[in-house]
Coordinates of C-alpha atoms and ligand atoms in Angstrom, one line a residue:
X288 CA 16.0 53.6 64.8
X289 CA 19.5 53.4 63.8
X290 CA 20.6 56.6 65.7
X291 CA 20.1 54.3 69.0
X292 CA 23.1 53.1 70.8
X293 CA 22.8 49.3 71.5
X294 CA 22.2 50.3 75.2
X295 CA 19.2 52.2 74.0
X296 CA 18.0 49.7 71.7
X297 CA 18.1 47.2 74.6
X298 CA 16.0 49.5 76.6
X299 CA 13.3 49.9 73.7
X300 CA 13.0 46.3 73.4
X301 CA 12.6 45.7 77.2
X302 CA 9.9 48.2 77.1
X303 CA 8.2 46.7 74.2
X304 CA 8.6 49.7 72.2
X305 CA 9.9 47.7 69.3
X306 CA 10.6 44.0 68.5
X307 CA 13.7 42.2 67.6
X308 CA 11.8 41.2 64.2
X309 CA 11.1 45.1 63.4
X310 CA 14.8 46.0 64.3
X311 CA 16.0 43.0 62.0
X312 CA 14.0 44.4 59.1
X313 CA 15.1 47.6 59.7
X314 CA 18.9 47.0 59.5
X315 CA 18.4 44.5 56.6
X316 CA 16.7 47.3 54.5
X317 CA 19.6 49.6 55.3
X318 CA 22.2 47.2 54.1
X319 CA 20.1 46.9 51.2
X320 CA 20.0 50.6 50.7
X321 CA 23.7 51.4 51.8
X322 CA 26.1 48.7 51.3
X323 CA 26.5 48.7 47.4
X324 CA 28.5 52.2 48.1
X325 CA 30.4 50.7 51.1
X326 CA 31.0 47.0 50.3
X327 CA 31.3 46.2 53.9
X328 CA 29.5 42.9 53.8
X329 CA 31.0 39.6 52.4
X330 CA 27.6 37.7 53.0
X331 CA 24.2 38.8 54.3
X332 CA 22.3 35.9 55.9
X333 CA 18.9 37.5 55.8
X334 CA 16.7 34.2 56.4
X335 CA 19.0 33.1 59.5
X336 CA 18.7 36.5 60.9
X337 CA 14.8 36.7 60.6
X338 CA 14.5 33.2 62.3
X339 CA 16.7 34.4 65.1
X340 CA 14.6 37.5 65.6
X341 CA 11.6 35.7 65.7
X342 CA 12.7 33.3 68.4
X343 CA 13.8 36.3 70.3
X344 CA 10.5 38.0 70.1
X345 CA 8.9 34.9 71.3
X346 CA 11.3 34.5 74.3
X347 CA 10.8 38.0 75.3
X348 CA 6.9 37.4 75.2
X349 CA 7.2 34.9 77.8
X350 CA 9.6 37.0 80.1
X351 CA 12.8 35.0 78.9
X352 CA 15.0 37.2 77.3
X353 CA 18.6 35.6 77.4
X354 CA 20.6 39.1 78.0
X355 CA 20.4 42.7 77.3
X356 CA 21.9 41.9 73.9
X357 CA 18.9 39.4 73.3
X358 CA 17.2 40.6 69.7
X359 CA 19.6 43.0 68.8
X360 CA 21.2 42.8 65.3
X361 CA 24.9 42.3 64.6
X362 CA 27.4 41.2 62.3
X363 CA 30.8 39.0 62.6
X364 CA 33.9 39.7 61.0
X365 CA 34.4 36.9 58.4
X366 CA 37.3 35.5 60.4
X367 CA 35.2 34.2 62.9
X368 CA 34.0 30.3 62.1
X369 CA 30.3 30.3 61.9
X370 CA 28.6 26.9 61.8
X371 CA 27.0 25.9 58.5
X372 CA 27.7 29.4 57.4
X373 CA 30.6 30.3 54.8
X374 CA 33.6 31.8 56.6
X375 CA 36.4 32.9 54.2
X376 CA 39.0 35.3 55.9
X377 CA 38.5 37.3 52.7
X378 CA 40.7 35.0 50.9
X379 CA 40.1 32.9 47.9
X380 CA 41.9 30.1 49.8
X381 CA 38.9 29.8 52.2
X382 CA 36.2 31.1 49.4
X383 CA 34.2 28.0 49.7
X384 CA 34.9 27.0 53.3
X385 CA 32.0 26.0 55.3
X386 CA 33.0 25.4 59.2
X387 CA 31.2 22.4 60.9
X388 CA 31.7 24.4 64.1
X389 CA 31.5 28.3 65.7
X390 CA 33.9 30.2 67.1
X391 CA 33.6 30.4 70.9
X392 CA 32.6 34.1 70.7
X393 CA 30.0 33.4 68.1
X394 CA 28.6 30.7 70.5
X395 CA 28.6 33.2 73.4
X396 CA 26.8 36.0 71.5
X397 CA 24.3 33.5 70.1
X398 CA 23.7 32.4 73.6
X399 CA 22.8 36.0 74.5
X400 CA 20.4 36.2 71.8
X401 CA 22.4 38.2 69.4
X402 CA 20.6 38.2 65.8
X403 CA 23.6 37.8 63.1
X404 CA 22.9 39.6 60.0
X405 CA 26.0 38.3 58.0
X406 CA 29.6 38.3 57.8
X407 CA 31.8 41.3 57.2
X408 CA 35.0 41.9 54.7
X409 CA 38.1 42.5 56.0
X410 CA 42.0 42.4 54.8
X411 CA 42.7 39.0 53.6
X412 CA 43.6 36.5 56.8
X413 CA 43.7 40.0 58.8
X414 CA 46.8 41.3 57.2
X415 CA 46.6 45.0 56.3
X416 CA 45.7 48.3 57.2
X417 CA 43.2 49.7 54.6
X418 CA 40.9 46.8 53.6
X419 CA 42.0 47.0 50.1
X420 CA 43.5 43.5 50.7
X421 CA 40.1 41.7 50.5
X422 CA 39.6 39.1 47.8
X423 CA 36.0 40.5 47.9
X424 CA 36.9 44.0 46.9
X425 CA 38.1 47.3 48.7
X426 CA 35.4 48.6 51.5
X427 CA 34.8 52.3 51.4
X428 CA 35.0 54.7 54.2
X429 CA 31.3 55.9 54.8
X430 CA 32.5 59.6 55.7
X431 CA 34.1 59.6 52.4
X432 CA 34.0 56.9 49.8
X433 CA 37.3 57.8 48.2
X434 CA 39.1 57.0 51.5
X435 CA 39.8 53.5 53.0
X436 CA 37.8 52.6 56.3
X437 CA 41.2 51.2 57.8
X438 CA 41.9 47.5 58.3
X439 CA 41.7 45.0 59.1
X440 CA 38.4 44.9 60.5
X441 CA 37.3 47.7 58.1
X442 CA 34.1 46.1 57.2
X443 CA 33.3 45.8 60.9
X444 CA 34.1 49.8 61.4
X445 CA 32.3 50.7 58.1
X446 CA 29.3 48.8 58.8
X447 CA 28.8 50.2 62.2
X448 CA 29.9 54.0 61.1
X449 CA 26.9 53.7 58.7
X450 CA 24.9 52.0 61.1
X451 CA 24.1 49.0 59.0
X452 CA 24.4 47.1 62.3
X453 CA 24.3 48.4 65.6
X454 CA 27.5 46.6 66.7
X455 CA 30.4 44.3 65.1
X456 CA 32.9 42.0 66.2
X457 CA 36.5 42.3 64.9
X458 CA 40.1 41.2 65.7
X459 CA 43.2 42.9 66.6
X460 CA 46.8 41.6 66.1
X461 CA 48.6 44.9 65.4
X462 CA 45.6 47.5 65.5
X463 CA 43.2 45.9 63.3
X464 CA 39.8 46.8 65.8
X465 CA 41.4 50.4 66.9
X466 CA 42.7 51.9 63.7
X467 CA 39.5 51.2 61.5
X468 CA 37.4 52.5 64.7
X469 CA 39.6 55.6 64.7
X470 CA 39.2 55.9 60.8
X471 CA 35.6 55.4 61.0
X472 CA 34.6 57.5 64.1
X473 CA 33.4 54.5 66.0
X474 CA 34.6 53.0 69.3
X475 CA 36.6 49.9 69.7
X476 CA 38.4 47.7 72.1
X477 CA 41.1 45.3 72.1
X478 CA 40.9 43.3 75.4
X479 CA 43.9 42.0 77.3
X480 CA 45.6 39.1 75.4
X481 CA 43.8 35.9 77.0
X482 CA 40.4 37.9 77.7
X483 CA 38.2 36.6 74.8
X484 CA 38.7 33.1 73.4
X485 CA 40.4 32.6 69.9
X486 CA 39.1 29.5 69.4
X487 CA 37.5 29.3 66.0
X488 CA 39.1 32.6 64.8
X489 CA 41.1 32.0 61.9
X490 CA 44.7 32.4 63.1
X491 CA 47.2 35.1 62.1
X492 CA 49.6 35.7 64.8
X493 CA 48.7 33.5 67.7
X494 CA 50.6 35.3 70.2
X495 CA 49.1 38.7 69.5
X496 CA 45.5 37.7 68.1
X497 CA 42.5 38.9 70.3
X498 CA 38.9 39.2 69.2
X499 CA 36.8 42.2 70.4
X500 CA 33.5 44.5 69.6
X501 CA 33.3 47.6 67.7
X502 CA 30.4 49.8 68.3
X503 CA 29.1 53.4 68.7
X504 CA 30.1 53.8 72.5
X505 CA 32.0 52.9 75.3
X506 CA 28.8 51.7 77.3
X507 CA 28.0 49.5 74.4
X508 CA 31.3 47.9 74.2
X509 CA 30.9 47.0 78.0
X510 CA 27.5 45.4 77.3
X511 CA 28.9 43.4 74.4
X512 CA 32.0 42.2 76.3
X513 CA 29.7 41.0 79.4
X514 CA 28.5 38.7 76.7
X515 CA 31.5 37.8 74.7
X516 CA 33.7 36.9 77.5
X517 CA 34.0 33.9 79.7
X518 CA 36.9 31.4 80.1
X519 CA 37.2 28.7 77.3
X520 CA 39.0 25.5 78.1
X521 CA 39.3 25.4 74.2
X522 CA 41.6 28.2 74.1
X523 CA 45.1 27.2 75.5
X524 CA 45.9 30.9 76.1
X525 CA 42.8 31.8 77.9
X526 CA 42.9 33.6 81.1
X527 CA 41.1 32.8 84.3
X528 CA 41.9 36.1 85.5
X529 CA 39.5 38.1 83.3
X530 CA 36.5 39.9 84.3
X531 CA 33.1 38.6 83.5
X532 CA 31.6 42.1 84.4
X533 CA 32.6 44.9 82.0
X534 CA 30.1 47.8 82.7
X535 CA 30.5 47.7 86.6
X536 CA 32.6 51.0 86.6
X537 CA 30.9 53.3 83.9
X538 CA 29.8 55.7 86.3
X539 CA 33.0 56.0 88.2
X540 CA 34.2 59.9 88.1
X541 CA 37.8 60.7 86.8
X542 CA 38.8 62.4 90.1
X543 CA 42.0 61.0 91.0
X544 CA 42.7 59.6 87.6
X545 CA 46.4 60.0 86.1
X546 CA 46.8 60.0 82.5
X547 CA 50.4 59.6 80.9
X548 CA 51.1 61.5 77.8
X549 CA 54.0 59.6 76.1
X550 CA 56.5 62.3 74.6
X551 CA 57.3 59.5 71.7
X552 CA 53.7 59.7 70.5
X553 CA 53.7 63.4 69.9
X554 CA 57.2 64.1 69.0
X555 CA 56.5 63.9 65.2
X556 CA 53.0 63.8 65.2
X557 CA 51.1 66.0 62.4
X558 CA 50.1 69.3 64.3
X559 CA 46.4 69.0 63.2
X560 CA 46.3 65.6 64.8
X561 CA 48.3 66.6 67.9
X562 CA 45.9 69.3 68.4
X563 CA 42.7 67.1 68.3
X564 CA 44.6 64.5 71.0
X565 CA 45.5 67.5 73.2
X566 CA 41.8 68.9 73.0
X567 CA 40.8 65.2 74.1
X568 CA 43.2 65.7 77.0
X569 CA 42.1 68.9 78.0
X570 CA 38.6 67.5 78.2
X571 CA 39.7 64.7 80.3
X572 CA 41.5 67.3 82.7
X573 CA 38.3 69.1 82.8
X574 CA 36.6 66.2 83.9
X575 CA 38.9 65.9 87.0
X576 CA 42.0 63.7 85.6
X577 CA 45.5 64.9 85.9
X578 CA 47.7 65.0 82.9
X579 CA 51.6 63.6 83.2
X580 CA 54.2 63.4 80.6
X581 CA 55.9 60.2 80.5
X582 CA 58.6 58.4 78.2
X583 CA 58.1 54.9 76.2
X584 CA 61.7 54.6 75.3
X585 CA 61.1 51.4 73.0
X586 CA 58.3 52.9 70.9
X587 CA 60.6 53.4 67.8
X588 CA 61.3 49.6 67.5
X589 CA 57.6 48.6 67.9
X590 CA 57.0 48.4 64.2
X591 CA 59.9 46.4 63.2
X592 CA 59.3 44.1 66.1
X593 CA 55.7 43.5 65.4
X594 CA 56.1 42.8 61.8
X595 CA 58.9 40.3 62.5
X596 CA 57.3 38.7 65.2
X597 CA 53.7 38.6 63.5
X598 CA 55.0 37.5 60.0
X599 CA 57.0 34.5 61.7
X600 CA 54.0 33.2 63.4
X601 CA 51.7 33.8 60.2
X602 CA 54.2 31.8 58.3
X603 CA 53.7 28.9 60.7
X604 CA 50.1 29.3 61.1
X605 CA 49.3 29.5 57.3
X606 CA 51.3 26.2 56.4
X607 CA 48.2 24.4 57.1
X608 CA 46.7 25.6 53.7
X609 CA 48.5 23.3 51.5
X610 CA 45.5 22.5 49.1
X611 CA 45.3 18.6 50.7
X612 CA 43.3 19.0 53.8
X613 CA 40.8 21.9 53.1
X614 CA 40.5 25.1 51.6
X615 CA 41.4 25.9 47.7
X616 CA 43.3 23.1 45.4
X617 CA 44.5 24.0 42.3
X618 CA 43.3 22.0 39.1
X619 CA 45.1 18.7 37.9
X620 CA 48.1 19.0 40.1
X621 CA 51.2 17.2 38.4
X622 CA 52.8 15.7 41.7
X623 CA 52.6 16.7 45.3
X624 CA 55.0 19.6 45.0
X625 CA 52.9 20.9 42.3
X626 CA 49.9 20.7 44.3
X627 CA 51.5 22.5 47.2
X628 CA 52.9 25.2 45.1
X629 CA 50.1 26.1 43.0
X630 CA 47.5 25.8 45.8
X631 CA 49.3 28.2 47.6
X632 CA 50.3 30.4 44.9
X633 CA 46.9 30.5 43.4
X634 CA 44.8 30.8 46.5
X635 CA 47.0 33.8 48.6
X636 CA 47.0 37.2 47.6
X637 CA 50.0 39.4 47.5
X638 CA 50.1 40.6 50.9
X639 CA 49.7 37.1 52.5
X640 CA 52.6 35.9 50.4
X641 CA 54.5 38.8 51.5
X642 CA 54.0 37.9 55.2
X643 CA 54.7 34.3 54.6
X644 CA 58.1 35.1 53.0
X645 CA 59.1 37.7 55.7
X646 CA 58.3 35.2 58.4
X647 CA 59.8 32.0 56.8
X648 CA 63.0 34.0 56.1
X649 CA 63.2 35.3 60.0
X650 CA 62.8 31.8 61.1
X651 CA 65.2 30.1 58.7
X652 CA 68.6 28.4 60.2
X653 CA 71.3 31.1 60.2
X654 CA 68.9 33.9 60.5
X655 CA 66.8 33.0 63.7
X656 CA 69.1 34.5 66.1
X657 CA 69.7 37.7 64.3
X658 CA 65.8 38.2 63.6
X659 CA 63.5 36.3 65.8
X660 CA 65.4 36.5 69.0
X661 CA 66.2 40.0 68.9
X662 CA 62.6 40.7 68.2
X663 CA 61.8 38.4 71.3
X664 CA 64.2 40.7 73.2
X665 CA 62.7 44.0 71.9
X666 CA 59.2 42.7 72.8
X667 CA 60.2 42.0 76.6
X668 CA 61.7 45.8 76.7
X669 CA 58.7 47.1 75.3
X670 CA 56.5 45.2 78.0
X671 CA 59.1 46.6 80.6
X672 CA 58.5 50.0 79.3
X673 CA 54.6 50.0 79.6
X674 CA 54.9 48.3 83.1
X675 CA 57.3 51.2 84.4
X676 CA 54.8 53.8 83.0
X677 CA 52.0 52.3 84.8
X678 CA 54.1 52.6 88.1
X679 CA 53.5 56.3 87.4
X680 CA 50.1 56.6 85.7
X681 CA 46.9 54.9 85.4
X682 CA 46.4 55.0 81.7
X683 CA 48.3 56.2 78.7
X684 CA 46.8 58.5 76.2
X685 CA 47.8 59.2 72.6
X686 CA 46.6 59.1 68.8
X687 CA 45.3 56.0 67.7
X688 CA 47.0 56.8 64.3
X689 CA 49.2 59.1 62.5
X690 CA 46.8 60.5 60.3
X691 CA 43.0 60.2 59.4
X692 CA 42.2 57.7 56.9
X693 CA 44.3 58.1 53.4
X694 CA 42.8 57.9 49.9
X695 CA 42.0 54.2 48.2
X696 CA 45.2 53.5 46.4
X697 CA 47.7 55.7 48.2
X698 CA 49.8 53.1 49.8
X699 CA 49.1 49.8 48.0
X700 CA 52.4 49.8 46.3
X701 CA 54.5 50.9 49.4
X702 CA 54.2 48.3 52.0
X703 CA 56.5 50.0 54.3
X704 CA 54.5 53.0 54.5
X705 CA 51.2 51.0 55.1
X706 CA 53.2 49.3 57.8
X707 CA 54.4 52.7 59.6
X708 CA 50.8 53.6 59.9
X709 CA 50.5 51.0 62.7
X710 CA 53.1 53.1 64.9
X711 CA 50.7 53.6 67.8
X712 CA 48.8 50.2 67.9
X713 CA 51.4 47.6 67.4
X714 CA 53.4 47.9 70.8
X715 CA 49.8 47.3 72.7
X716 CA 49.5 43.8 71.3
X717 CA 53.2 42.8 71.7
X718 CA 52.7 44.0 75.6
X719 CA 49.3 42.0 75.6
X720 CA 47.7 45.1 77.1
X721 CA 44.0 46.2 76.6
X722 CA 43.5 49.5 74.6
X723 CA 40.3 51.1 73.4
X724 CA 39.9 53.8 70.6
X725 CA 37.3 56.4 70.6
X726 CA 36.1 59.2 68.5
X727 CA 38.3 62.4 68.9
X728 CA 36.9 64.7 66.3
X729 CA 37.2 65.4 62.8
X730 CA 40.0 66.7 60.3
X731 CA 38.8 67.9 56.9
X732 CA 35.7 65.8 57.6
X733 CA 37.3 62.5 58.4
X734 CA 37.0 61.1 62.0
X735 CA 40.2 60.7 63.9
X736 CA 40.6 58.4 67.2
X737 CA 41.9 58.9 70.6
X738 CA 43.5 55.7 72.1
X739 CA 43.7 54.8 75.8
X740 CA 46.1 52.1 76.8
X741 CA 45.7 50.4 80.1
X742 CA 47.6 47.9 82.3
X743 CA 46.6 44.3 82.1
X744 CA 42.9 43.4 82.8
X745 CA 41.8 47.1 83.3
X746 CA 39.1 46.9 80.8
X747 CA 36.4 48.2 83.2
X748 CA 38.5 51.4 83.9
X749 CA 39.4 52.0 80.3
X750 CA 35.6 51.8 79.3
X751 CA 34.4 53.9 82.2
X752 CA 37.2 56.7 81.1
X753 CA 36.1 56.7 77.4
X754 CA 32.2 56.6 78.6
X755 CA 32.9 59.6 80.9
X756 CA 34.4 61.6 78.0
X757 CA 31.1 60.4 75.9
X758 CA 29.0 61.9 78.5
X759 CA 30.4 65.3 77.4
X760 CA 31.3 64.9 73.8
X761 CA 28.9 63.9 71.3
X762 CA 31.3 62.9 68.2
X763 CA 30.3 59.2 68.8
X764 CA 26.7 60.0 67.9
X765 CA 27.6 61.5 64.5
X766 CA 26.5 59.8 61.3
X767 CA 28.2 60.5 57.9
X768 CA 26.2 62.5 55.9
X769 CA 25.6 60.0 53.1
X770 CA 24.3 57.5 55.5
X771 CA 22.0 59.4 57.8
Ligands
LIG1125 N1 47.7 46.4 60.0 C1 48.5 45.3 60.8 C2 49.3 44.2 60.1 O1 48.7 44.3 58.8 C3 47.4 44.8 61.9 C4 46.5 43.6 61.4 C5 45.8 43.2 62.7 O2 46.0 43.6 63.4 N2 45.2 42.0 62.3 O3 49.5 43.3 60.4

């Protein structure tokens, strides 16, 4: 059953060949059997899920299915508020936080009949690239349990890769959907900034944060986005320009498509990785696309720019956790300052503290112009760079990450090495562009991903390009040996 994509499960449900309840039981049993090895779930909501599944079957029996996703199991990254269900952002700070409302995308998926099985692990407050920064322990890569699954949506990617859920939600501030999708061999999309509502998603860096789905295939992502999207007046940066139909172009052939290959992405790339991405490019060529070398001049400043802006915004966003209003509060504070200091000191993990300190320093009087202003200018140059490229080509192709997933513990003592792994993903967030990562084969038994970056609001086209690839390549259908 779990070999099926979301699209196939939807057809089986429509034809009466399975039921929401049977699917729910099947996936709950898989979680039970496989998640002790992976640790992808922070919390399983079995009763909630069974109830939702029964209601879905009742609706379907009277011909009233809510959407193609009605009755299909899924899980949310624990960054999205779920009404009356704990939402932790994988932090001690929010260990006992129970939201009184749901995030808009959670509501949208509920309205579509999604059956939520639980909440998925992540790096604390979505800060990290390896999922080793979760307060609830590291998540393992389903393809090799000694390796990291990527982050920060590592729980989402691992759960989908091991087919503990057919799809999951994630968030992407600097690569957190695409990088774990690549490391775990699944497909993930970061939509154009403003496409999906950020309301009820715990904030990290508000000008970069964007929710999105992870699933086996691009076709699945399109079906999920159809339901997750929709203008939200509660998100002040929601766009009215976004699509509501994402699967409209799936069958469009690739003839006439021009794909740009940025020289900067391949210059220092590991040869085995370069070979994988060039093999993907050749496949696109065989499908009718034209390849063209392009330049992206400012890629080398992207990491510094991103870590400055993201940390500056994080230091501001996370000032709300003061031990007074909600979240962790230290025991018997001496006075107000002691309450602030110990609540934050004890409630946040090391990586979160690092970001708050970088951000606060960058924004402090006397340093603002040298750091934050400079980073804003670099951000603008990166956007101009991309816009110039999109005058020449339709989409940009490159690796999602410089290497396959590294070993647990390999980079925990070296934050700069960890940051450098985000080389190909962060510029996309700085420019607000959409990008998809799809499986691109294996290196030493570990999956790697190819990234397609498009112009603003080009999601239907990006999804169709990846879908065409997945018609002639089966990597996205492969399951890890240990989780067949
Ligand atoms: N790895 C990046 C970081 O640590 C991206 C995180 C994200 O996209 N949420 O900031």
